[in-house]
Amino acid sequence: MTRPAGDADQKLIRAALELIPETGLSGLSVRRVAARAKVNLGMFHYHFKTKQAFSRRVLDQLYETFFTRLAEAVEHASGTSPRDRLRGAVLAAARFAREHRPLILALVRDLLGGNQEVLAFARASFPRHLVLLVRLARDAQRAGQIRKMPIIKLMPLIFVTAVGPVMAEELIGRILPAGFRAIPRHLLGPFISSDRAIEERLDFLLNSLDPAKTRP
């Protein structure tokens, strides 16, 4: 069977990514996705066959975008110190979280709600970036640029510092009345989720973890 011309599959995926912040993956409707993408419903079945297959493709494409950003940040920092490579990767993750935070929060809700597709996706995909980040952290520890401590303690500390406030800003906006939801972003954004704010928090933490600066 000849493959139809065009990029209907990508239009459908983009439409799903636009809708998930509102519906979550659990509430995503195939008909609504097709309508949003302005694509005939028959093209959905041609490209993806089932909603489950489509959902996995959407999640995989989102994750590949994230992992590519992460890998590019590490590559860009090649030739620098292990600490700088770790810093670049964490900054890339924080910026991705900032750009996609409504979508990420929706997927977290699905995960906490027991959505099996999101759970299976997380189990299959997350080890890729976790292994990369753990390797970078251990390289920095071996180089004596970050204090020796268990990785299971170090990594949450780094990510809560860099990414936590970015997501908290989004949550604050969600709980305010509709007419006030843009206020946190305008007032808090420069101090919480701007590039400068993220870098300042991360650098403060990394400096505090520098063995040369933490000796008694």
mmCIF file with all atom_site columns, C-alpha atoms in Angstrom:
data_model
loop_
_atom_site.group_PDB
_atom_site.id
_atom_site.type_symbol
_atom_site.label_atom_id
_atom_site.label_alt_id
_atom_site.label_comp_id
_atom_site.label_asym_id
_atom_site.label_entity_id
_atom_site.label_seq_id
_atom_site.pdbx_PDB_ins_code
_atom_site.Cartn_x
_atom_site.Cartn_y
_atom_site.Cartn_z
_atom_site.occupancy
_atom_site.B_iso_or_equiv
_atom_site.pdbx_formal_charge
_atom_site.auth_seq_id
_atom_site.auth_comp_id
_atom_site.auth_asym_id
_atom_site.auth_atom_id
_atom_site.pdbx_PDB_model_num
ATOM 1   C CA . MET A 1 1   ? 0.000   0.000  0.000  1.00 0.00 ? 1   MET A CA 1
ATOM 2   C CA . THR A 1 2   ? 1.390   3.370  -1.051 1.00 0.00 ? 2   THR A CA 1
ATOM 3   C CA . ARG A 1 3   ? 2.098   5.730  1.822  1.00 0.00 ? 3   ARG A CA 1
ATOM 4   C CA . PRO A 1 4   ? 0.107   8.959  1.533  1.00 0.00 ? 4   PRO A CA 1
ATOM 5   C CA . ALA A 1 5   ? 2.150   12.088 0.971  1.00 0.00 ? 5   ALA A CA 1
ATOM 6   C CA . GLY A 1 6   ? 2.381   14.777 3.633  1.00 0.00 ? 6   GLY A CA 1
ATOM 7   C CA . ASP A 1 7   ? 3.169   14.903 7.314  1.00 0.00 ? 7   ASP A CA 1
ATOM 8   C CA . ALA A 1 8   ? -0.170  13.866 8.792  1.00 0.00 ? 8   ALA A CA 1
ATOM 9   C CA . ASP A 1 9   ? 1.549   11.708 11.419 1.00 0.00 ? 9   ASP A CA 1
ATOM 10  C CA . GLN A 1 10  ? 3.608   14.639 12.692 1.00 0.00 ? 10  GLN A CA 1
ATOM 11  C CA . LYS A 1 11  ? 0.582   16.941 12.668 1.00 0.00 ? 11  LYS A CA 1
ATOM 12  C CA . LEU A 1 12  ? -1.276  14.453 14.834 1.00 0.00 ? 12  LEU A CA 1
ATOM 13  C CA . ILE A 1 13  ? 1.626   14.141 17.258 1.00 0.00 ? 13  ILE A CA 1
ATOM 14  C CA . ARG A 1 14  ? 1.985   17.918 17.530 1.00 0.00 ? 14  ARG A CA 1
ATOM 15  C CA . ALA A 1 15  ? -1.755  18.235 18.150 1.00 0.00 ? 15  ALA A CA 1
ATOM 16  C CA . ALA A 1 16  ? -1.577  15.637 20.926 1.00 0.00 ? 16  ALA A CA 1
ATOM 17  C CA . LEU A 1 17  ? 1.303   17.468 22.608 1.00 0.00 ? 17  LEU A CA 1
ATOM 18  C CA . GLU A 1 18  ? -0.768  20.657 22.514 1.00 0.00 ? 18  GLU A CA 1
ATOM 19  C CA . LEU A 1 19  ? -3.807  18.934 24.039 1.00 0.00 ? 19  LEU A CA 1
ATOM 20  C CA . ILE A 1 20  ? -2.173  16.825 26.759 1.00 0.00 ? 20  ILE A CA 1
ATOM 21  C CA . PRO A 1 21  ? -1.627  19.780 29.138 1.00 0.00 ? 21  PRO A CA 1
ATOM 22  C CA . GLU A 1 22  ? -5.405  20.153 29.176 1.00 0.00 ? 22  GLU A CA 1
ATOM 23  C CA . THR A 1 23  ? -6.569  16.547 28.955 1.00 0.00 ? 23  THR A CA 1
ATOM 24  C CA . GLY A 1 24  ? -3.669  14.454 30.166 1.00 0.00 ? 24  GLY A CA 1
ATOM 25  C CA . LEU A 1 25  ? -2.808  11.348 28.203 1.00 0.00 ? 25  LEU A CA 1
ATOM 26  C CA . SER A 1 26  ? -5.676  9.545  29.951 1.00 0.00 ? 26  SER A CA 1
ATOM 27  C CA . GLY A 1 27  ? -8.281  11.968 28.618 1.00 0.00 ? 27  GLY A CA 1
ATOM 28  C CA . LEU A 1 28  ? -6.855  12.358 25.143 1.00 0.00 ? 28  LEU A CA 1
ATOM 29  C CA . SER A 1 29  ? -9.479  11.802 22.453 1.00 0.00 ? 29  SER A CA 1
ATOM 30  C CA . VAL A 1 30  ? -8.446  10.518 19.037 1.00 0.00 ? 30  VAL A CA 1
ATOM 31  C CA . ARG A 1 31  ? -11.229 12.492 17.379 1.00 0.00 ? 31  ARG A CA 1
ATOM 32  C CA . ARG A 1 32  ? -10.197 15.664 19.147 1.00 0.00 ? 32  ARG A CA 1
ATOM 33  C CA . VAL A 1 33  ? -6.569  15.142 18.156 1.00 0.00 ? 33  VAL A CA 1
ATOM 34  C CA . ALA A 1 34  ? -7.557  14.672 14.513 1.00 0.00 ? 34  ALA A CA 1
ATOM 35  C CA . ALA A 1 35  ? -9.742  17.772 14.636 1.00 0.00 ? 35  ALA A CA 1
ATOM 36  C CA . ARG A 1 36  ? -6.967  19.817 16.232 1.00 0.00 ? 36  ARG A CA 1
ATOM 37  C CA . ALA A 1 37  ? -4.491  18.619 13.612 1.00 0.00 ? 37  ALA A CA 1
ATOM 38  C CA . LYS A 1 38  ? -7.033  19.183 10.803 1.00 0.00 ? 38  LYS A CA 1
ATOM 39  C CA . VAL A 1 39  ? -6.337  15.662 9.639  1.00 0.00 ? 39  VAL A CA 1
ATOM 40  C CA . ASN A 1 40  ? -8.891  13.101 8.473  1.00 0.00 ? 40  ASN A CA 1
ATOM 41  C CA . LEU A 1 41  ? -9.571  10.479 11.135 1.00 0.00 ? 41  LEU A CA 1
ATOM 42  C CA . GLY A 1 42  ? -8.757  7.765  8.610  1.00 0.00 ? 42  GLY A CA 1
ATOM 43  C CA . MET A 1 43  ? -5.174  9.048  8.477  1.00 0.00 ? 43  MET A CA 1
ATOM 44  C CA . PHE A 1 44  ? -4.861  8.446  12.196 1.00 0.00 ? 44  PHE A CA 1
ATOM 45  C CA . HIS A 1 45  ? -5.751  4.788  11.741 1.00 0.00 ? 45  HIS A CA 1
ATOM 46  C CA . TYR A 1 46  ? -3.457  4.543  8.726  1.00 0.00 ? 46  TYR A CA 1
ATOM 47  C CA . HIS A 1 47  ? -0.415  5.801  10.626 1.00 0.00 ? 47  HIS A CA 1
ATOM 48  C CA . PHE A 1 48  ? -1.005  4.483  14.137 1.00 0.00 ? 48  PHE A CA 1
ATOM 49  C CA . LYS A 1 49  ? -3.722  1.803  14.063 1.00 0.00 ? 49  LYS A CA 1
ATOM 50  C CA . THR A 1 50  ? -4.520  2.134  17.784 1.00 0.00 ? 50  THR A CA 1
ATOM 51  C CA . LYS A 1 51  ? -4.610  4.873  20.408 1.00 0.00 ? 51  LYS A CA 1
ATOM 52  C CA . GLN A 1 52  ? -2.118  2.924  22.490 1.00 0.00 ? 52  GLN A CA 1
ATOM 53  C CA . ALA A 1 53  ? 0.423   2.869  19.664 1.00 0.00 ? 53  ALA A CA 1
ATOM 54  C CA . PHE A 1 54  ? -0.176  6.570  19.043 1.00 0.00 ? 54  PHE A CA 1
ATOM 55  C CA . SER A 1 55  ? 0.245   7.449  22.723 1.00 0.00 ? 55  SER A CA 1
ATOM 56  C CA . ARG A 1 56  ? 3.556   5.628  22.871 1.00 0.00 ? 56  ARG A CA 1
ATOM 57  C CA . ARG A 1 57  ? 4.776   7.395  19.728 1.00 0.00 ? 57  ARG A CA 1
ATOM 58  C CA . VAL A 1 58  ? 3.831   10.772 21.220 1.00 0.00 ? 58  VAL A CA 1
ATOM 59  C CA . LEU A 1 59  ? 5.684   10.016 24.456 1.00 0.00 ? 59  LEU A CA 1
ATOM 60  C CA . ASP A 1 60  ? 8.698   8.609  22.623 1.00 0.00 ? 60  ASP A CA 1
ATOM 61  C CA . GLN A 1 61  ? 8.981   11.679 20.404 1.00 0.00 ? 61  GLN A CA 1
ATOM 62  C CA . LEU A 1 62  ? 8.740   14.022 23.382 1.00 0.00 ? 62  LEU A CA 1
ATOM 63  C CA . TYR A 1 63  ? 11.403  12.053 25.219 1.00 0.00 ? 63  TYR A CA 1
ATOM 64  C CA . GLU A 1 64  ? 13.736  11.932 22.222 1.00 0.00 ? 64  GLU A CA 1
ATOM 65  C CA . THR A 1 65  ? 13.549  15.729 21.998 1.00 0.00 ? 65  THR A CA 1
ATOM 66  C CA . PHE A 1 66  ? 14.506  15.936 25.664 1.00 0.00 ? 66  PHE A CA 1
ATOM 67  C CA . PHE A 1 67  ? 17.324  13.404 25.445 1.00 0.00 ? 67  PHE A CA 1
ATOM 68  C CA . THR A 1 68  ? 18.733  15.051 22.317 1.00 0.00 ? 68  THR A CA 1
ATOM 69  C CA . ARG A 1 69  ? 18.880  18.389 24.158 1.00 0.00 ? 69  ARG A CA 1
ATOM 70  C CA . LEU A 1 70  ? 20.654  16.694 27.032 1.00 0.00 ? 70  LEU A CA 1
ATOM 71  C CA . ALA A 1 71  ? 23.189  14.951 24.804 1.00 0.00 ? 71  ALA A CA 1
ATOM 72  C CA . GLU A 1 72  ? 23.847  18.130 22.808 1.00 0.00 ? 72  GLU A CA 1
ATOM 73  C CA . ALA A 1 73  ? 24.530  20.053 26.017 1.00 0.00 ? 73  ALA A CA 1
ATOM 74  C CA . VAL A 1 74  ? 27.075  17.443 27.082 1.00 0.00 ? 74  VAL A CA 1
ATOM 75  C CA . GLU A 1 75  ? 28.653  17.432 23.635 1.00 0.00 ? 75  GLU A CA 1
ATOM 76  C CA . HIS A 1 76  ? 28.816  21.236 23.614 1.00 0.00 ? 76  HIS A CA 1
ATOM 77  C CA . ALA A 1 77  ? 30.712  21.088 26.914 1.00 0.00 ? 77  ALA A CA 1
ATOM 78  C CA . SER A 1 78  ? 33.148  18.426 25.698 1.00 0.00 ? 78  SER A CA 1
ATOM 79  C CA . GLY A 1 79  ? 36.712  19.368 26.523 1.00 0.00 ? 79  GLY A CA 1
ATOM 80  C CA . THR A 1 80  ? 35.617  21.248 29.638 1.00 0.00 ? 80  THR A CA 1
ATOM 81  C CA . SER A 1 81  ? 35.688  20.018 33.217 1.00 0.00 ? 81  SER A CA 1
ATOM 82  C CA . PRO A 1 82  ? 33.448  17.162 34.421 1.00 0.00 ? 82  PRO A CA 1
ATOM 83  C CA . ARG A 1 83  ? 31.601  19.648 36.636 1.00 0.00 ? 83  ARG A CA 1
ATOM 84  C CA . ASP A 1 84  ? 30.885  21.901 33.638 1.00 0.00 ? 84  ASP A CA 1
ATOM 85  C CA . ARG A 1 85  ? 29.550  18.946 31.649 1.00 0.00 ? 85  ARG A CA 1
ATOM 86  C CA . LEU A 1 86  ? 27.224  18.050 34.518 1.00 0.00 ? 86  LEU A CA 1
ATOM 87  C CA . ARG A 1 87  ? 26.181  21.694 34.827 1.00 0.00 ? 87  ARG A CA 1
ATOM 88  C CA . GLY A 1 88  ? 25.383  21.910 31.110 1.00 0.00 ? 88  GLY A CA 1
ATOM 89  C CA . ALA A 1 89  ? 23.251  18.767 31.203 1.00 0.00 ? 89  ALA A CA 1
ATOM 90  C CA . VAL A 1 90  ? 21.270  19.905 34.253 1.00 0.00 ? 90  VAL A CA 1
ATOM 91  C CA . LEU A 1 91  ? 20.682  23.343 32.720 1.00 0.00 ? 91  LEU A CA 1
ATOM 92  C CA . ALA A 1 92  ? 19.394  21.695 29.542 1.00 0.00 ? 92  ALA A CA 1
ATOM 93  C CA . ALA A 1 93  ? 16.994  19.578 31.599 1.00 0.00 ? 93  ALA A CA 1
ATOM 94  C CA . ALA A 1 94  ? 15.779  22.636 33.536 1.00 0.00 ? 94  ALA A CA 1
ATOM 95  C CA . ARG A 1 95  ? 15.178  24.630 30.356 1.00 0.00 ? 95  ARG A CA 1
ATOM 96  C CA . PHE A 1 96  ? 13.272  21.748 28.799 1.00 0.00 ? 96  PHE A CA 1
ATOM 97  C CA . ALA A 1 97  ? 11.135  21.499 31.942 1.00 0.00 ? 97  ALA A CA 1
ATOM 98  C CA . ARG A 1 98  ? 10.431  25.229 31.752 1.00 0.00 ? 98  ARG A CA 1
ATOM 99  C CA . GLU A 1 99  ? 9.355   25.030 28.114 1.00 0.00 ? 99  GLU A CA 1
ATOM 100 C CA . HIS A 1 100 ? 7.106   22.011 28.657 1.00 0.00 ? 100 HIS A CA 1
ATOM 101 C CA . ARG A 1 101 ? 5.979   22.294 32.259 1.00 0.00 ? 101 ARG A CA 1
ATOM 102 C CA . PRO A 1 102 ? 2.187   22.186 31.657 1.00 0.00 ? 102 PRO A CA 1
ATOM 103 C CA . LEU A 1 103 ? 2.714   19.032 29.607 1.00 0.00 ? 103 LEU A CA 1
ATOM 104 C CA . ILE A 1 104 ? 5.060   17.510 32.186 1.00 0.00 ? 104 ILE A CA 1
ATOM 105 C CA . LEU A 1 105 ? 2.626   18.212 35.028 1.00 0.00 ? 105 LEU A CA 1
ATOM 106 C CA . ALA A 1 106 ? -0.191  16.573 33.070 1.00 0.00 ? 106 ALA A CA 1
ATOM 107 C CA . LEU A 1 107 ? 1.925   13.450 32.560 1.00 0.00 ? 107 LEU A CA 1
ATOM 108 C CA . VAL A 1 108 ? 2.886   13.424 36.252 1.00 0.00 ? 108 VAL A CA 1
ATOM 109 C CA . ARG A 1 109 ? -0.839  13.485 37.097 1.00 0.00 ? 109 ARG A CA 1
ATOM 110 C CA . ASP A 1 110 ? -1.361  10.542 34.757 1.00 0.00 ? 110 ASP A CA 1
ATOM 111 C CA . LEU A 1 111 ? 1.530   8.710  36.391 1.00 0.00 ? 111 LEU A CA 1
ATOM 112 C CA . LEU A 1 112 ? 0.232   9.319  39.902 1.00 0.00 ? 112 LEU A CA 1
ATOM 113 C CA . GLY A 1 113 ? -3.218  8.300  38.728 1.00 0.00 ? 113 GLY A CA 1
ATOM 114 C CA . GLY A 1 114 ? -1.898  4.915  37.660 1.00 0.00 ? 114 GLY A CA 1
ATOM 115 C CA . ASN A 1 115 ? -1.927  5.350  33.872 1.00 0.00 ? 115 ASN A CA 1
ATOM 116 C CA . GLN A 1 116 ? -0.197  2.176  32.688 1.00 0.00 ? 116 GLN A CA 1
ATOM 117 C CA . GLU A 1 117 ? 0.976   3.633  29.373 1.00 0.00 ? 117 GLU A CA 1
ATOM 118 C CA . VAL A 1 118 ? 2.809   6.489  31.070 1.00 0.00 ? 118 VAL A CA 1
ATOM 119 C CA . LEU A 1 119 ? 4.191   4.109  33.687 1.00 0.00 ? 119 LEU A CA 1
ATOM 120 C CA . ALA A 1 120 ? 5.496   1.678  31.073 1.00 0.00 ? 120 ALA A CA 1
ATOM 121 C CA . PHE A 1 121 ? 7.005   4.545  29.088 1.00 0.00 ? 121 PHE A CA 1
ATOM 122 C CA . ALA A 1 122 ? 8.775   5.938  32.162 1.00 0.00 ? 122 ALA A CA 1
ATOM 123 C CA . ARG A 1 123 ? 10.191  2.527  33.082 1.00 0.00 ? 123 ARG A CA 1
ATOM 124 C CA . ALA A 1 124 ? 11.492  1.971  29.574 1.00 0.00 ? 124 ALA A CA 1
ATOM 125 C CA . SER A 1 125 ? 12.862  5.453  28.839 1.00 0.00 ? 125 SER A CA 1
ATOM 126 C CA . PHE A 1 126 ? 14.010  7.176  32.010 1.00 0.00 ? 126 PHE A CA 1
ATOM 127 C CA . PRO A 1 127 ? 17.054  4.963  32.649 1.00 0.00 ? 127 PRO A CA 1
ATOM 128 C CA . ARG A 1 128 ? 18.690  6.503  29.548 1.00 0.00 ? 128 ARG A CA 1
ATOM 129 C CA . HIS A 1 129 ? 19.024  10.004 30.937 1.00 0.00 ? 129 HIS A CA 1
ATOM 130 C CA . LEU A 1 130 ? 19.473  8.839  34.514 1.00 0.00 ? 130 LEU A CA 1
ATOM 131 C CA . VAL A 1 131 ? 22.488  6.737  33.516 1.00 0.00 ? 131 VAL A CA 1
ATOM 132 C CA . LEU A 1 132 ? 23.958  9.697  31.612 1.00 0.00 ? 132 LEU A CA 1
ATOM 133 C CA . LEU A 1 133 ? 23.483  12.123 34.504 1.00 0.00 ? 133 LEU A CA 1
ATOM 134 C CA . VAL A 1 134 ? 24.808  9.694  37.100 1.00 0.00 ? 134 VAL A CA 1
ATOM 135 C CA . ARG A 1 135 ? 27.900  9.134  34.964 1.00 0.00 ? 135 ARG A CA 1
ATOM 136 C CA . LEU A 1 136 ? 28.489  12.890 34.730 1.00 0.00 ? 136 LEU A CA 1
ATOM 137 C CA . ALA A 1 137 ? 28.044  13.314 38.493 1.00 0.00 ? 137 ALA A CA 1
ATOM 138 C CA . ARG A 1 138 ? 30.443  10.475 39.266 1.00 0.00 ? 138 ARG A CA 1
ATOM 139 C CA . ASP A 1 139 ? 33.015  11.905 36.839 1.00 0.00 ? 139 ASP A CA 1
ATOM 140 C CA . ALA A 1 140 ? 32.828  15.214 38.718 1.00 0.00 ? 140 ALA A CA 1
ATOM 141 C CA . GLN A 1 141 ? 33.216  13.421 42.041 1.00 0.00 ? 141 GLN A CA 1
ATOM 142 C CA . ARG A 1 142 ? 36.203  11.405 40.812 1.00 0.00 ? 142 ARG A CA 1
ATOM 143 C CA . ALA A 1 143 ? 37.796  14.639 39.554 1.00 0.00 ? 143 ALA A CA 1
ATOM 144 C CA . GLY A 1 144 ? 37.441  16.116 43.032 1.00 0.00 ? 144 GLY A CA 1
ATOM 145 C CA . GLN A 1 145 ? 35.095  18.850 41.794 1.00 0.00 ? 145 GLN A CA 1
ATOM 146 C CA . ILE A 1 146 ? 32.035  17.723 43.754 1.00 0.00 ? 146 ILE A CA 1
ATOM 147 C CA . ARG A 1 147 ? 31.993  16.445 47.304 1.00 0.00 ? 147 ARG A CA 1
ATOM 148 C CA . LYS A 1 148 ? 31.795  12.675 47.667 1.00 0.00 ? 148 LYS A CA 1
ATOM 149 C CA . MET A 1 149 ? 28.288  11.667 48.725 1.00 0.00 ? 149 MET A CA 1
ATOM 150 C CA . PRO A 1 150 ? 25.886  8.917  47.669 1.00 0.00 ? 150 PRO A CA 1
ATOM 151 C CA . ILE A 1 151 ? 24.527  9.511  44.163 1.00 0.00 ? 151 ILE A CA 1
ATOM 152 C CA . ILE A 1 152 ? 21.017  8.769  45.408 1.00 0.00 ? 152 ILE A CA 1
ATOM 153 C CA . LYS A 1 153 ? 21.375  11.817 47.655 1.00 0.00 ? 153 LYS A CA 1
ATOM 154 C CA . LEU A 1 154 ? 23.276  14.049 45.232 1.00 0.00 ? 154 LEU A CA 1
ATOM 155 C CA . MET A 1 155 ? 21.045  13.804 42.157 1.00 0.00 ? 155 MET A CA 1
ATOM 156 C CA . PRO A 1 156 ? 17.740  14.768 43.840 1.00 0.00 ? 156 PRO A CA 1
ATOM 157 C CA . LEU A 1 157 ? 19.563  17.657 45.520 1.00 0.00 ? 157 LEU A CA 1
ATOM 158 C CA . ILE A 1 158 ? 20.774  18.972 42.177 1.00 0.00 ? 158 ILE A CA 1
ATOM 159 C CA . PHE A 1 159 ? 17.461  18.571 40.378 1.00 0.00 ? 159 PHE A CA 1
ATOM 160 C CA . VAL A 1 160 ? 15.284  19.944 43.168 1.00 0.00 ? 160 VAL A CA 1
ATOM 161 C CA . THR A 1 161 ? 17.519  23.018 43.191 1.00 0.00 ? 161 THR A CA 1
ATOM 162 C CA . ALA A 1 162 ? 17.488  23.552 39.421 1.00 0.00 ? 162 ALA A CA 1
ATOM 163 C CA . VAL A 1 163 ? 14.050  22.307 38.361 1.00 0.00 ? 163 VAL A CA 1
ATOM 164 C CA . GLY A 1 164 ? 11.894  22.322 41.491 1.00 0.00 ? 164 GLY A CA 1
ATOM 165 C CA . PRO A 1 165 ? 11.212  26.081 41.621 1.00 0.00 ? 165 PRO A CA 1
ATOM 166 C CA . VAL A 1 166 ? 10.433  26.122 37.892 1.00 0.00 ? 166 VAL A CA 1
ATOM 167 C CA . MET A 1 167 ? 7.660   23.575 38.366 1.00 0.00 ? 167 MET A CA 1
ATOM 168 C CA . ALA A 1 168 ? 6.511   25.231 41.603 1.00 0.00 ? 168 ALA A CA 1
ATOM 169 C CA . GLU A 1 169 ? 5.971   28.479 39.724 1.00 0.00 ? 169 GLU A CA 1
ATOM 170 C CA . GLU A 1 170 ? 3.614   26.672 37.359 1.00 0.00 ? 170 GLU A CA 1
ATOM 171 C CA . LEU A 1 171 ? 1.734   25.094 40.258 1.00 0.00 ? 171 LEU A CA 1
ATOM 172 C CA . ILE A 1 172 ? 1.310   28.453 41.983 1.00 0.00 ? 172 ILE A CA 1
ATOM 173 C CA . GLY A 1 173 ? -0.237  29.827 38.818 1.00 0.00 ? 173 GLY A CA 1
ATOM 174 C CA . ARG A 1 174 ? -2.632  26.868 38.637 1.00 0.00 ? 174 ARG A CA 1
ATOM 175 C CA . ILE A 1 175 ? -4.116  27.432 42.088 1.00 0.00 ? 175 ILE A CA 1
ATOM 176 C CA . LEU A 1 176 ? -4.832  31.126 41.566 1.00 0.00 ? 176 LEU A CA 1
ATOM 177 C CA . PRO A 1 177 ? -8.182  32.332 40.126 1.00 0.00 ? 177 PRO A CA 1
ATOM 178 C CA . ALA A 1 178 ? -8.257  32.353 36.326 1.00 0.00 ? 178 ALA A CA 1
ATOM 179 C CA . GLY A 1 179 ? -7.742  36.095 36.011 1.00 0.00 ? 179 GLY A CA 1
ATOM 180 C CA . PHE A 1 180 ? -4.578  36.031 38.113 1.00 0.00 ? 180 PHE A CA 1
ATOM 181 C CA . ARG A 1 181 ? -2.784  32.988 36.717 1.00 0.00 ? 181 ARG A CA 1
ATOM 182 C CA . ALA A 1 182 ? -0.380  34.987 34.572 1.00 0.00 ? 182 ALA A CA 1
ATOM 183 C CA . ILE A 1 183 ? 0.814   37.045 37.555 1.00 0.00 ? 183 ILE A CA 1
ATOM 184 C CA . PRO A 1 184 ? 3.340   34.544 38.981 1.00 0.00 ? 184 PRO A CA 1
ATOM 185 C CA . ARG A 1 185 ? 5.065   34.196 35.632 1.00 0.00 ? 185 ARG A CA 1
ATOM 186 C CA . HIS A 1 186 ? 5.408   37.961 35.220 1.00 0.00 ? 186 HIS A CA 1
ATOM 187 C CA . LEU A 1 187 ? 6.423   38.653 38.817 1.00 0.00 ? 187 LEU A CA 1
ATOM 188 C CA . LEU A 1 188 ? 8.312   35.494 39.759 1.00 0.00 ? 188 LEU A CA 1
ATOM 189 C CA . GLY A 1 189 ? 9.619   34.345 36.387 1.00 0.00 ? 189 GLY A CA 1
ATOM 190 C CA . PRO A 1 190 ? 12.739  36.552 36.313 1.00 0.00 ? 190 PRO A CA 1
ATOM 191 C CA . PHE A 1 191 ? 13.694  35.293 39.787 1.00 0.00 ? 191 PHE A CA 1
ATOM 192 C CA . ILE A 1 192 ? 12.708  31.625 39.398 1.00 0.00 ? 192 ILE A CA 1
ATOM 193 C CA . SER A 1 193 ? 12.568  30.339 35.851 1.00 0.00 ? 193 SER A CA 1
ATOM 194 C CA . SER A 1 194 ? 14.749  32.668 33.767 1.00 0.00 ? 194 SER A CA 1
ATOM 195 C CA . ASP A 1 195 ? 18.050  31.285 32.493 1.00 0.00 ? 195 ASP A CA 1
ATOM 196 C CA . ARG A 1 196 ? 19.887  33.548 34.895 1.00 0.00 ? 196 ARG A CA 1
ATOM 197 C CA . ALA A 1 197 ? 17.844  32.422 37.899 1.00 0.00 ? 197 ALA A CA 1
ATOM 198 C CA . ILE A 1 198 ? 18.309  28.732 37.100 1.00 0.00 ? 198 ILE A CA 1
ATOM 199 C CA . GLU A 1 199 ? 22.050  29.192 36.569 1.00 0.00 ? 199 GLU A CA 1
ATOM 200 C CA . GLU A 1 200 ? 22.447  31.149 39.814 1.00 0.00 ? 200 GLU A CA 1
ATOM 201 C CA . ARG A 1 201 ? 20.717  28.449 41.858 1.00 0.00 ? 201 ARG A CA 1
ATOM 202 C CA . LEU A 1 202 ? 22.683  25.658 40.262 1.00 0.00 ? 202 LEU A CA 1
ATOM 203 C CA . ASP A 1 203 ? 26.010  27.460 40.588 1.00 0.00 ? 203 ASP A CA 1
ATOM 204 C CA . PHE A 1 204 ? 25.309  28.243 44.237 1.00 0.00 ? 204 PHE A CA 1
ATOM 205 C CA . LEU A 1 205 ? 24.681  24.559 44.908 1.00 0.00 ? 205 LEU A CA 1
ATOM 206 C CA . LEU A 1 206 ? 27.692  23.327 42.922 1.00 0.00 ? 206 LEU A CA 1
ATOM 207 C CA . ASN A 1 207 ? 29.935  25.847 44.668 1.00 0.00 ? 207 ASN A CA 1
ATOM 208 C CA . SER A 1 208 ? 28.640  24.624 48.018 1.00 0.00 ? 208 SER A CA 1
ATOM 209 C CA . LEU A 1 209 ? 29.522  21.071 46.970 1.00 0.00 ? 209 LEU A CA 1
ATOM 210 C CA . ASP A 1 210 ? 33.074  21.991 45.926 1.00 0.00 ? 210 ASP A CA 1
ATOM 211 C CA . PRO A 1 211 ? 35.343  19.982 48.261 1.00 0.00 ? 211 PRO A CA 1
ATOM 212 C CA . ALA A 1 212 ? 37.922  22.788 48.253 1.00 0.00 ? 212 ALA A CA 1
ATOM 213 C CA . LYS A 1 213 ? 35.311  25.189 49.653 1.00 0.00 ? 213 LYS A CA 1
ATOM 214 C CA . THR A 1 214 ? 33.698  22.872 52.188 1.00 0.00 ? 214 THR A CA 1
ATOM 215 C CA . ARG A 1 215 ? 36.749  21.779 54.148 1.00 0.00 ? 215 ARG A CA 1
ATOM 216 C CA . PRO A 1 216 ? 36.729  22.878 57.805 1.00 0.00 ? 216 PRO A CA 1
#
